Amino acid sequence: MTNRLDRDSVRQLYEQHARGLLAYACSFVTSFATAEDVLHQVFERLLRGDLAISGAPVSYLYRAVRNASLNKIRDRSPEVDLDEGWLNSPPGLESTALELQSALRGLPDQQREVIILHVWAQMSFEEVATALEIPPNTAASRYRYGLSKLREQFQVTERRRHGRAG
Amino acid sequence: MDEQDKDFEIYLRQFHLRQHAPYPAEISVEVASRRPRWVLAAVAAAVVAAISLPLARNFITPDSFSTTVEVAGDSTYTAGETIAAGRTIHSGGFKTVVMRLEDGSQVEMRPQSQIVFEPAEGGSRIRLNSGSIVVRAAKQRAGHHLYVQTIDTTVSVMGTVFLVQSLEQGTRVAVLEGEVEVQFGTEVQKLAMGRQISSSSEVEPVSIEELIAWSREARPPINPVVAEPPEETAGLRAPAPEPLPVAPARGGRRGGGGLRGRGPVQSQQQDPQAPPPPPQQPPEQGQQPQADAGANGTGKDVFYRACVACHSDEVVKNRQWPNKETVASRVPQDVAYGARLSQQETQAVIDFIWTTWGARAK
C-alpha cells in the first residue's frame, strides 16, 4: 500500500528527521554538500509527488536516502569529489575530524551507518532499528563491533599522524 | 561496551554533525508554479488571508517570526544572521550561542543545545529540544506571552530571567530574576526568584550557581540568589539550607509530574528562615583542600565549565574512582581529547572529582 504525503506532512518529516537522514547520507557520500543534495533531492521528489511512500514513512525515507546516495556515488565524476567533511570539530582538532571520517570510511557499511546515526544523529538504538528496519539488538551489536573497530583504526591513524609529525 | 569504548564514545561526541540546511521552502514554491492548480490555490490563499489577517494580528505579530544571532560562539551561524521561525537552532560544541528576539528578549544556549523558535497563540514560543537555555525575557506587552516548552513542561513569562534545562529524566526550571509560571501536564505553579522546580524526582537538585556556571549570567551573578530569599509561596514547604534540598510540592508526592509518567514534581528553594550561607563556600568542607585554579575559578566551577560542556556530569559521578590516581590519569585524557584546561585547572578538576565522587566520596 502506498500513499502520497501532503506538504505539511512532508515538512514535518523534514523537521523531525533531516538531521538523521543527513547523517545517514554522510555515511555513504564523502562530501557534506553532496549529502545535503541527496536529502533535498528526496524531499523535492516527495513534494512533487514523484515518490509514493510504501510502509512506514521513516524507514521509507531512509531507504530513499540510501538509494539516492548510492546513485550519487555511481554518477559522480571524480573531479568533483570535494571532501570538505561533515563533522564540526572542537578548535584545534580539525585535522582529527578528517582522520576520524577517514577511519569511519574504513568500516563495513552496516556498522558505519549505525555508529553515525547513534552518535551524530543522536538516535537511540530503537530509532536506528526502526529507520533501518533491523532488530534493536542487531543495531546495538553492530554499534558495539563497529565502535571497537573504529577505535582501533582511529588509534592507528592517529599514531601514524603523530609519528609523521614527530 | 567496555570502559574504553565508553570513553571513545564520549570522545566522538565532541565532534558534531554540521548543521543541516533549513527546510527547502523554495522547492515548494517551485513545485506550486509547475502545477496548473496553482492559480486556484493562490486565489484561495488570498481570500483566506484577507479574511484571517485581521484575526491573526490579534494572536501573531511580526515579532514572532525571527531571531537574530547575537553571539555565534562556535556554532555554524554568524553574528547578525537572522533565523526564521520554525528552524532548529543548534549551539556549537563548546561555546554558548546568544539569540535575540525582536522584542528584545535574549536566549543564551548552552553548548550542545537545540531550540526552535516559533509563533504561538497569544505570543511566541521557544521549544527546547535538548540542553539548557537561560532566557532574559523582555517585558511583554499586555496579552502577549513568551513561552518555553520542553517535552513535559511549559514555562510562561512576562519579563524575567530564568533557566530551563531539558534532561533525559525530566525538565528543570530555575528563576534568576522575576517570576515564571510553570506548567507540568495540567499542573500550574508560580515560581519566584531563587527557586527551582523539576518535573521528576530523578532530576537531582543542583545549586543555581552550578546550573548557570556555563552562562554569562554567572559572570558576575546577576542576582545573589541566596542573599534575599523570596517570601514563601503558599503550599511550598520550606526546605533545609544549602545544599538545595528536594522538597515535595503541594500535597507531597504526586504522580502527575510528567507526561511520561515520571516521578512527582519537585520544588527546590532556599529556606527563608535559614541564615544566608557564606559566599563561595568550598563544596566539600573538611576534606582535602582544592588546588587554587587562580582567576579561572575553583575546581568545581572549572569542572562544570570545561568538562560538562562536552559530557554530562553523570558520566563522572557514575564512574568508579577507587583512588586518586585513577582520576589523575583520566582527566589528562580529556585534555588530550580537547578539554580546555590549564595545568592548574587540570589539577583543580582532579581534586574536585576525587573529593566529590572519589571512592564513593569516602
Short mmCIF file of C-alpha atoms in Angstrom, two decimals:
data_model
loop_
_atom_site.label_atom_id
_atom_site.label_comp_id
_atom_site.label_asym_id
_atom_site.label_seq_id
_atom_site.Cartn_x
_atom_site.Cartn_y
_atom_site.Cartn_z
CA MET A 1 0.00 0.00 0.00
CA THR A 2 1.37 3.39 -0.97
CA ASN A 3 0.39 6.95 -0.18
CA ARG A 4 1.39 10.46 -1.07
CA LEU A 5 2.01 12.98 1.66
CA ASP A 6 0.65 16.49 1.84
CA ARG A 7 3.03 19.42 2.19
CA ASP A 8 2.59 19.78 5.91
CA SER A 9 3.39 16.14 6.48
CA VAL A 10 6.48 16.40 4.30
CA ARG A 11 7.62 19.46 6.15
CA GLN A 12 7.04 17.74 9.47
CA LEU A 13 9.08 14.75 8.33
CA TYR A 14 11.89 17.09 7.34
CA GLU A 15 11.85 18.93 10.68
CA GLN A 16 11.91 15.65 12.59
CA HIS A 17 14.28 13.56 10.53
CA ALA A 18 16.53 15.85 8.48
CA ARG A 19 19.38 15.51 10.93
CA GLY A 20 19.27 11.71 10.96
CA LEU A 21 18.79 11.47 7.22
CA LEU A 22 21.65 13.83 6.55
CA ALA A 23 23.91 11.85 8.86
CA TYR A 24 22.80 8.70 7.08
CA ALA A 25 23.65 10.22 3.68
CA CYS A 26 27.05 11.21 5.12
CA SER A 27 27.70 7.54 5.84
CA PHE A 28 27.68 6.93 2.07
CA VAL A 29 28.97 10.07 0.39
CA THR A 30 32.12 11.86 1.42
CA SER A 31 31.02 15.45 0.94
CA PHE A 32 28.59 17.28 3.19
CA ALA A 33 27.28 19.26 0.23
CA THR A 34 26.55 16.05 -1.64
CA ALA A 35 24.74 14.66 1.39
CA GLU A 36 22.60 17.80 1.52
CA ASP A 37 21.89 17.46 -2.20
CA VAL A 38 20.73 13.92 -1.61
CA LEU A 39 18.47 14.96 1.22
CA HIS A 40 16.91 17.80 -0.73
CA GLN A 41 16.50 15.63 -3.78
CA VAL A 42 14.48 13.13 -1.79
CA PHE A 43 12.24 15.79 -0.26
CA GLU A 44 11.85 17.57 -3.55
CA ARG A 45 10.57 14.35 -5.08
CA LEU A 46 8.24 13.85 -2.15
CA LEU A 47 6.83 17.35 -2.60
CA ARG A 48 6.40 16.88 -6.31
CA GLY A 49 4.54 13.68 -5.64
CA ASP A 50 7.13 11.68 -7.58
CA LEU A 51 7.61 9.38 -4.62
CA ALA A 52 4.79 7.41 -3.13
CA ILE A 53 5.57 6.11 0.31
CA SER A 54 5.14 2.45 0.94
CA GLY A 55 5.22 1.19 4.52
CA ALA A 56 6.37 3.30 7.46
CA PRO A 57 7.39 6.81 6.27
CA VAL A 58 10.55 6.93 8.37
CA SER A 59 12.09 3.70 7.14
CA TYR A 60 10.95 4.57 3.64
CA LEU A 61 12.81 7.87 3.85
CA TYR A 62 15.99 6.15 4.98
CA ARG A 63 15.74 3.71 2.09
CA ALA A 64 15.18 6.61 -0.30
CA VAL A 65 18.23 8.46 1.05
CA ARG A 66 20.31 5.33 0.78
CA ASN A 67 19.31 4.77 -2.85
CA ALA A 68 19.81 8.42 -3.76
CA SER A 69 23.25 8.40 -2.10
CA LEU A 70 24.30 5.28 -3.97
CA ASN A 71 23.09 6.83 -7.23
CA LYS A 72 25.17 9.92 -6.48
CA ILE A 73 28.26 7.82 -5.86
CA ARG A 74 27.67 5.93 -9.10
CA ASP A 75 27.04 9.04 -11.17
CA ARG A 76 29.61 11.43 -9.75
CA SER A 77 32.60 12.49 -11.76
CA PRO A 78 35.89 12.04 -9.92
CA GLU A 79 36.97 15.67 -10.19
CA VAL A 80 34.03 16.95 -8.18
CA ASP A 81 34.73 14.76 -5.17
CA LEU A 82 35.28 17.61 -2.74
CA ASP A 83 35.71 16.19 0.70
CA GLU A 84 35.13 19.16 2.96
CA GLY A 85 33.96 16.94 5.80
CA TRP A 86 30.67 16.72 7.58
CA LEU A 87 31.83 16.94 11.18
CA ASN A 88 32.42 20.12 13.11
CA SER A 89 35.37 19.71 15.39
CA PRO A 90 36.42 21.44 18.57
CA PRO A 91 39.05 24.13 18.00
CA GLY A 92 42.43 22.63 17.17
CA LEU A 93 41.05 19.23 16.21
CA GLU A 94 40.10 19.99 12.61
CA SER A 95 42.55 17.53 11.12
CA THR A 96 41.46 14.95 13.68
CA ALA A 97 37.89 15.26 12.40
CA LEU A 98 39.08 14.43 8.90
CA GLU A 99 41.10 11.47 10.22
CA LEU A 100 38.02 10.31 12.05
CA GLN A 101 35.90 10.48 8.93
CA SER A 102 38.57 8.61 7.05
CA ALA A 103 38.60 5.90 9.73
CA LEU A 104 34.81 5.72 9.53
CA ARG A 105 35.02 5.05 5.82
CA GLY A 106 37.14 2.01 6.62
CA LEU A 107 34.27 0.37 8.48
CA PRO A 108 31.74 -2.01 6.97
CA ASP A 109 28.68 -0.06 5.77
CA GLN A 110 26.32 -1.67 8.25
CA GLN A 111 28.47 -0.74 11.22
CA ARG A 112 29.32 2.71 9.98
CA GLU A 113 25.71 3.72 9.43
CA VAL A 114 24.67 2.62 12.91
CA ILE A 115 27.56 4.49 14.51
CA ILE A 116 26.79 7.65 12.60
CA LEU A 117 23.10 7.52 13.40
CA HIS A 118 23.65 6.75 17.08
CA VAL A 119 26.50 9.15 17.78
CA TRP A 120 25.86 12.06 15.44
CA ALA A 121 22.19 11.87 14.65
CA GLN A 122 21.66 11.21 18.38
CA MET A 123 19.22 8.40 17.68
CA SER A 124 18.52 5.63 20.16
CA PHE A 125 19.05 2.03 19.06
CA GLU A 126 15.28 1.65 18.82
CA GLU A 127 15.10 4.63 16.47
CA VAL A 128 18.03 3.33 14.44
CA ALA A 129 16.34 -0.05 14.27
CA THR A 130 13.09 1.49 13.03
CA ALA A 131 14.87 3.58 10.43
CA LEU A 132 16.97 0.74 9.08
CA GLU A 133 14.35 -1.96 9.60
CA ILE A 134 16.58 -4.15 11.70
CA PRO A 135 16.05 -5.51 15.24
CA PRO A 136 17.28 -3.15 18.03
CA ASN A 137 19.68 -5.81 19.28
CA THR A 138 21.24 -6.03 15.85
CA ALA A 139 21.65 -2.26 15.82
CA ALA A 140 23.30 -2.39 19.25
CA SER A 141 25.66 -5.20 18.33
CA ARG A 142 26.64 -3.60 15.03
CA TYR A 143 27.36 -0.45 17.02
CA ARG A 144 29.48 -2.29 19.56
CA TYR A 145 31.55 -4.12 16.97
CA GLY A 146 31.87 -1.04 14.82
CA LEU A 147 32.91 1.19 17.71
CA SER A 148 35.68 -1.18 18.81
CA LYS A 149 36.92 -1.45 15.26
CA LEU A 150 36.76 2.31 14.76
CA ARG A 151 38.65 2.93 17.96
CA GLU A 152 41.43 0.61 16.86
CA GLN A 153 41.59 2.04 13.35
CA PHE A 154 41.46 5.58 14.61
CA GLN A 155 44.23 4.98 17.11
CA VAL A 156 46.41 3.51 14.38
CA THR A 157 45.72 6.53 12.15
CA GLU A 158 46.39 8.93 15.00
CA ARG A 159 49.65 7.17 15.88
CA ARG A 160 50.74 7.39 12.24
CA ARG A 161 49.87 11.07 12.19
CA HIS A 162 51.80 11.78 15.36
CA GLY A 163 54.65 9.68 14.03
CA ARG A 164 54.73 11.82 10.91
CA ALA A 165 54.51 14.98 12.96
CA GLY A 166 57.25 13.82 15.25
CA MET B 1 30.74 -1.94 25.83
CA ASP B 2 33.88 -1.74 27.89
CA GLU B 3 35.17 1.39 29.58
CA GLN B 4 37.49 2.18 26.69
CA ASP B 5 34.60 2.08 24.24
CA LYS B 6 32.53 4.32 26.50
CA ASP B 7 35.37 6.80 26.73
CA PHE B 8 35.79 6.66 22.99
CA GLU B 9 32.08 7.31 22.50
CA ILE B 10 32.34 10.42 24.69
CA TYR B 11 35.33 11.45 22.65
CA LEU B 12 33.41 11.01 19.40
CA ARG B 13 30.52 13.07 20.67
CA GLN B 14 32.67 16.16 20.93
CA PHE B 15 32.62 16.25 17.14
CA HIS B 16 29.31 17.46 15.76
CA LEU B 17 27.40 16.86 12.63
CA ARG B 18 27.32 20.05 10.63
CA GLN B 19 24.08 21.97 10.75
CA HIS B 20 21.72 20.91 8.01
CA ALA B 21 20.07 23.44 5.76
CA PRO B 22 16.59 24.62 6.64
CA TYR B 23 13.52 23.15 5.06
CA PRO B 24 13.77 23.78 1.34
CA ALA B 25 10.86 26.20 1.08
CA GLU B 26 11.98 27.25 -2.37
CA ILE B 27 11.16 23.77 -3.56
CA SER B 28 7.53 24.08 -2.60
CA VAL B 29 7.30 27.42 -4.41
CA GLU B 30 8.87 25.88 -7.48
CA VAL B 31 6.59 22.88 -7.31
CA ALA B 32 3.49 25.03 -6.93
CA SER B 33 4.36 27.04 -10.02
CA ARG B 34 4.56 23.92 -12.14
CA ARG B 35 1.04 22.84 -11.47
CA PRO B 36 -1.97 24.34 -13.18
CA ARG B 37 -3.85 24.25 -9.91
CA TRP B 38 -1.63 26.99 -8.55
CA VAL B 39 -3.95 29.75 -9.74
CA LEU B 40 -6.86 28.35 -7.76
CA ALA B 41 -4.63 27.76 -4.77
CA ALA B 42 -3.27 31.30 -4.90
CA VAL B 43 -6.73 32.81 -5.16
CA ALA B 44 -7.95 30.66 -2.29
CA ALA B 45 -4.92 31.64 -0.22
CA ALA B 46 -5.51 35.33 -0.94
CA VAL B 47 -9.14 35.08 0.10
CA VAL B 48 -8.26 33.22 3.28
CA ALA B 49 -5.52 35.73 4.05
CA ALA B 50 -7.84 38.69 3.51
CA ILE B 51 -10.35 37.22 5.90
CA SER B 52 -8.00 35.91 8.51
CA LEU B 53 -5.29 38.59 8.62
CA PRO B 54 -7.16 40.95 10.94
CA LEU B 55 -7.92 37.99 13.21
CA ALA B 56 -4.39 36.66 13.07
CA ARG B 57 -2.96 40.03 14.06
CA ASN B 58 -4.52 39.56 17.44
CA PHE B 59 -2.53 36.41 18.02
CA ILE B 60 0.58 36.51 15.92
CA THR B 61 2.66 39.59 15.50
CA PRO B 62 5.62 40.24 13.23
CA ASP B 63 7.97 40.00 16.19
CA SER B 64 7.06 36.33 16.43
CA PHE B 65 8.83 35.39 13.28
CA SER B 66 12.55 35.62 13.51
CA THR B 67 15.53 35.65 15.80
CA THR B 68 18.95 37.15 15.29
CA VAL B 69 22.22 35.56 16.25
CA GLU B 70 23.88 37.96 18.65
CA VAL B 71 26.79 35.77 19.73
CA ALA B 72 27.57 32.85 17.43
CA GLY B 73 30.19 31.11 19.59
CA ASP B 74 31.49 28.03 17.76
CA SER B 75 28.19 27.30 16.06
CA THR B 76 27.71 27.32 12.32
CA TYR B 77 25.98 30.69 12.43
CA THR B 78 27.46 34.14 12.13
CA ALA B 79 26.67 37.10 14.36
CA GLY B 80 23.87 39.17 12.87
CA GLU B 81 22.39 36.25 10.94
CA THR B 82 18.61 36.06 11.03
CA ILE B 83 16.97 32.71 11.58
CA ALA B 84 13.36 32.26 10.60
CA ALA B 85 10.81 30.81 12.97
CA GLY B 86 10.41 27.06 12.84
CA ARG B 87 14.03 26.31 12.09
CA THR B 88 16.02 24.28 14.54
CA ILE B 89 18.88 26.24 16.07
CA HIS B 90 21.91 24.30 17.31
CA SER B 91 24.61 25.72 19.53
CA GLY B 92 28.18 24.58 18.97
CA GLY B 93 30.13 22.07 20.95
CA PHE B 94 31.95 24.34 23.33
CA LYS B 95 30.62 27.86 23.37
CA THR B 96 27.29 29.41 24.13
CA VAL B 97 25.12 30.98 21.46
CA VAL B 98 23.05 34.07 22.21
CA MET B 99 19.92 34.73 20.18
CA ARG B 100 17.99 37.98 20.27
CA LEU B 101 14.27 38.06 19.67
CA GLU B 102 12.63 41.00 18.00
CA ASP B 103 11.03 42.04 21.28
CA GLY B 104 14.48 42.37 22.85
CA SER B 105 14.43 39.09 24.76
CA GLN B 106 17.68 37.18 24.78
CA VAL B 107 18.15 33.44 24.80
CA GLU B 108 21.54 32.09 25.77
CA MET B 109 22.02 28.49 24.71
CA ARG B 110 24.38 26.17 26.49
CA PRO B 111 26.82 24.34 24.19
CA GLN B 112 25.19 21.33 22.53
CA SER B 113 21.66 22.61 22.95
CA GLN B 114 18.89 22.73 20.42
CA ILE B 115 15.91 25.08 20.23
CA VAL B 116 13.18 26.05 17.81
CA PHE B 117 11.60 29.48 17.94
CA GLU B 118 8.03 29.65 16.72
CA PRO B 119 4.86 31.72 16.97
CA ALA B 120 2.24 30.61 19.46
CA GLU B 121 -1.26 31.69 20.20
CA GLY B 122 -1.04 34.74 22.41
CA GLY B 123 2.68 35.14 21.97
CA SER B 124 5.77 33.26 20.89
CA ARG B 125 7.37 30.04 21.98
CA ILE B 126 10.85 28.65 22.36
CA ARG B 127 10.84 24.90 22.03
CA LEU B 128 13.80 23.45 23.91
CA ASN B 129 14.55 20.10 22.30
CA SER B 130 17.69 19.39 24.28
CA GLY B 131 20.24 21.07 26.51
CA SER B 132 19.80 24.21 28.57
CA ILE B 133 18.94 27.83 27.95
CA VAL B 134 18.93 30.96 30.03
CA VAL B 135 16.20 33.34 28.91
CA ARG B 136 16.33 37.04 29.68
CA ALA B 137 12.79 37.87 28.69
CA ALA B 138 11.89 41.42 27.79
CA LYS B 139 8.79 42.90 29.32
CA GLN B 140 5.94 41.53 27.24
CA ARG B 141 3.09 43.75 26.28
CA ALA B 142 -0.37 43.04 27.67
CA GLY B 143 -1.83 39.80 26.39
CA HIS B 144 1.48 38.71 24.87
CA HIS B 145 3.46 35.88 26.41
CA LEU B 146 6.76 34.24 25.82
CA TYR B 147 6.66 30.50 26.41
CA VAL B 148 9.43 27.96 26.77
CA GLN B 149 8.34 24.44 26.10
CA THR B 150 10.06 21.09 26.65
CA ILE B 151 8.63 17.63 26.19
CA ASP B 152 6.86 17.74 29.55
CA THR B 153 6.90 21.35 30.70
CA THR B 154 5.73 24.78 29.62
CA VAL B 155 7.10 27.95 31.18
CA SER B 156 5.27 31.21 30.68
CA VAL B 157 6.88 34.58 31.37
CA MET B 158 6.14 38.26 31.19
CA GLY B 159 9.62 39.66 31.82
CA THR B 160 12.23 37.81 33.84
CA VAL B 161 15.45 35.80 33.74
CA PHE B 162 15.30 32.07 34.13
CA LEU B 163 16.91 28.79 33.16
CA VAL B 164 15.27 25.78 31.58
CA GLN B 165 17.15 22.52 31.36
CA SER B 166 15.87 19.59 29.35
CA LEU B 167 17.31 16.34 30.68
CA GLU B 168 16.56 12.72 29.89
CA GLN B 169 14.97 12.34 33.31
CA GLY B 170 12.82 15.46 33.10
CA THR B 171 12.87 19.22 32.98
CA ARG B 172 14.29 21.68 35.45
CA VAL B 173 13.31 25.35 35.70
CA ALA B 174 15.19 27.86 37.85
CA VAL B 175 14.35 31.53 38.24
CA LEU B 176 17.14 34.07 38.46
CA GLU B 177 15.02 37.21 38.36
CA GLY B 178 11.29 37.88 38.48
CA GLU B 179 8.72 35.14 38.38
CA VAL B 180 7.57 32.49 35.94
CA GLU B 181 4.57 30.24 35.64
CA VAL B 182 5.46 26.59 35.17
CA GLN B 183 3.08 24.01 33.82
CA PHE B 184 3.74 20.29 34.13
CA GLY B 185 0.93 18.48 32.39
CA THR B 186 -2.17 20.09 33.86
CA GLU B 187 -0.46 21.44 36.97
CA VAL B 188 0.48 25.09 37.02
CA GLN B 189 2.77 26.63 39.62
CA LYS B 190 4.27 30.05 40.05
CA LEU B 191 7.96 30.02 40.65
CA ALA B 192 9.65 33.01 42.23
CA MET B 193 13.20 34.30 42.06
CA GLY B 194 15.82 31.99 43.52
CA ARG B 195 13.66 28.91 43.25
CA GLN B 196 13.83 25.93 41.02
CA ILE B 197 11.49 23.12 40.21
CA SER B 198 11.71 19.90 38.26
CA SER B 199 9.22 17.60 36.60
CA SER B 200 10.76 14.46 38.05
CA SER B 201 12.26 13.27 41.30
CA GLU B 202 15.06 11.78 39.21
CA VAL B 203 16.35 15.26 38.47
CA GLU B 204 18.81 15.84 41.25
CA PRO B 205 18.90 19.24 42.92
CA VAL B 206 21.83 21.40 41.92
CA SER B 207 22.52 24.91 43.13
CA ILE B 208 21.52 27.68 40.76
CA GLU B 209 25.12 28.86 40.66
CA GLU B 210 26.13 25.48 39.28
CA LEU B 211 23.24 25.41 36.87
CA ILE B 212 24.27 28.65 35.25
CA ALA B 213 28.03 28.19 35.60
CA TRP B 214 28.27 27.87 31.81
CA SER B 215 26.30 31.06 31.21
CA ARG B 216 27.44 34.62 31.00
CA GLU B 217 24.76 35.27 33.61
CA ALA B 218 27.16 33.60 36.02
CA ARG B 219 29.87 36.19 35.48
CA PRO B 220 29.16 38.07 37.70
CA PRO B 221 25.98 36.57 39.09
CA ILE B 222 23.15 38.81 38.03
CA ASN B 223 21.38 38.08 41.23
CA PRO B 224 22.74 36.98 44.59
CA VAL B 225 20.02 34.41 44.85
CA VAL B 226 20.88 33.40 48.38
CA ALA B 227 21.01 36.87 49.88
CA GLU B 228 17.35 37.83 49.84
CA PRO B 229 15.21 34.76 49.68
CA PRO B 230 11.71 35.48 48.46
CA GLU B 231 8.69 35.04 50.61
CA GLU B 232 7.31 31.58 50.95
CA THR B 233 4.89 30.64 48.23
CA ALA B 234 1.70 29.18 49.61
CA GLY B 235 1.87 25.44 49.79
CA LEU B 236 5.58 25.07 49.14
CA ARG B 237 7.37 23.59 52.07
CA ALA B 238 10.48 25.29 53.36
CA PRO B 239 13.46 23.01 52.90
CA ALA B 240 16.75 22.89 54.73
CA PRO B 241 19.58 25.26 53.82
CA GLU B 242 22.43 24.54 51.41
CA PRO B 243 22.84 22.29 49.58
CA LEU B 244 19.50 22.88 47.95
CA PRO B 245 17.24 20.08 49.08
CA VAL B 246 14.36 18.46 47.32
CA ALA B 247 11.01 19.23 48.89
CA PRO B 248 7.77 17.86 47.60
CA ALA B 249 5.46 20.43 46.14
CA ARG B 250 1.93 20.93 47.43
CA GLY B 251 0.40 17.75 48.79
CA GLY B 252 3.65 15.81 48.89
CA ARG B 253 4.38 13.15 46.27
CA ARG B 254 2.24 13.19 43.23
CA GLY B 255 2.18 11.01 40.22
CA GLY B 256 1.31 13.61 37.64
CA GLY B 257 4.73 15.17 37.44
CA GLY B 258 5.30 14.49 33.82
CA LEU B 259 3.70 13.37 30.65
CA ARG B 260 5.95 10.36 30.51
CA GLY B 261 4.86 9.03 33.88
CA ARG B 262 7.82 10.40 35.73
CA GLY B 263 8.02 10.96 39.43
CA PRO B 264 6.47 13.83 41.30
CA VAL B 265 7.01 17.49 40.67
CA GLN B 266 9.91 18.59 42.81
CA SER B 267 10.48 22.05 44.09
CA GLN B 268 13.80 23.21 45.44
CA GLN B 269 14.13 26.51 47.18
CA GLN B 270 16.06 28.46 49.74
CA ASP B 271 14.88 28.40 53.34
CA PRO B 272 13.65 31.88 54.20
CA GLN B 273 14.40 31.22 57.88
CA ALA B 274 17.89 29.95 57.39
CA PRO B 275 20.83 32.31 57.60
CA PRO B 276 22.33 33.03 54.23
CA PRO B 277 25.28 30.74 53.63
CA PRO B 278 28.69 32.34 53.42
CA PRO B 279 29.62 33.22 49.90
CA GLN B 280 31.95 30.99 47.92
CA GLN B 281 31.94 28.09 50.36
CA PRO B 282 34.14 25.32 49.03
CA PRO B 283 31.90 22.44 48.09
CA GLU B 284 33.46 19.93 50.46
CA GLN B 285 34.49 21.35 53.77
CA GLY B 286 36.80 19.40 55.99
CA GLN B 287 38.22 17.43 53.13
CA GLN B 288 41.42 17.86 51.35
CA PRO B 289 41.87 21.39 50.07
CA GLN B 290 41.32 22.09 46.44
CA ALA B 291 44.03 23.37 44.27
CA ASP B 292 43.90 27.02 43.50
CA ALA B 293 42.69 27.49 39.98
CA GLY B 294 43.52 31.15 40.12
CA ALA B 295 41.34 33.59 38.27
CA ASN B 296 39.64 30.76 36.44
CA GLY B 297 37.64 29.61 39.46
CA THR B 298 37.50 26.61 41.77
CA GLY B 299 37.78 23.03 40.60
CA LYS B 300 34.03 22.73 40.75
CA ASP B 301 33.50 25.78 38.54
CA VAL B 302 36.14 24.64 36.12
CA PHE B 303 34.66 21.14 36.03
CA TYR B 304 31.20 22.41 35.15
CA ARG B 305 32.57 24.86 32.64
CA ALA B 306 35.13 22.77 30.81
CA CYS B 307 34.11 19.14 31.34
CA VAL B 308 30.34 19.30 31.42
CA ALA B 309 30.48 21.31 28.21
CA CYS B 310 31.17 18.01 26.45
CA HIS B 311 29.64 15.32 28.60
CA SER B 312 27.19 15.01 31.42
CA ASP B 313 28.45 15.10 34.99
CA GLU B 314 26.65 11.76 35.35
CA VAL B 315 29.46 10.17 33.38
CA VAL B 316 31.87 11.21 36.09
CA LYS B 317 29.53 10.60 39.02
CA ASN B 318 28.70 7.07 37.96
CA ARG B 319 32.24 6.03 37.37
CA GLN B 320 34.32 4.11 39.90
CA TRP B 321 37.19 6.18 41.25
CA PRO B 322 38.94 3.75 43.60
CA ASN B 323 41.90 6.06 44.14
CA LYS B 324 43.05 9.50 43.18
CA GLU B 325 45.49 8.10 40.63
CA THR B 326 42.57 6.87 38.50
CA VAL B 327 41.25 10.43 38.41
CA ALA B 328 44.69 11.86 37.78
CA SER B 329 45.19 9.57 34.80
CA ARG B 330 41.69 10.10 33.37
CA VAL B 331 41.41 13.90 33.37
CA PRO B 332 44.51 14.47 31.19
CA GLN B 333 42.94 12.11 28.62
CA ASP B 334 40.06 14.56 28.31
CA VAL B 335 42.58 17.34 27.90
CA ALA B 336 44.17 15.33 25.10
CA TYR B 337 40.71 14.95 23.61
CA GLY B 338 40.27 18.70 23.59
CA ALA B 339 39.07 19.82 27.03
CA ARG B 340 40.44 23.29 27.52
CA LEU B 341 42.15 23.15 30.90
CA SER B 342 45.37 24.73 32.02
CA GLN B 343 47.73 22.63 34.11
CA GLN B 344 46.48 24.39 37.22
CA GLU B 345 42.87 23.84 36.25
CA THR B 346 43.51 20.19 35.46
CA GLN B 347 44.81 19.69 38.98
CA ALA B 348 41.83 21.58 40.41
CA VAL B 349 39.41 19.36 38.49
CA ILE B 350 41.23 16.22 39.63
CA ASP B 351 40.93 17.39 43.23
CA PHE B 352 37.28 18.25 42.80
CA ILE B 353 36.35 14.89 41.26
CA TRP B 354 38.29 12.96 43.85
CA THR B 355 36.89 14.82 46.85
CA THR B 356 33.34 14.77 45.48
CA TRP B 357 32.97 11.32 43.95
CA GLY B 358 36.25 9.52 44.65
CA ALA B 359 35.96 6.10 46.37
CA ARG B 360 32.27 6.90 46.64
CA ALA B 361 33.16 10.10 48.50
CA LYS B 362 34.98 8.05 51.10
#
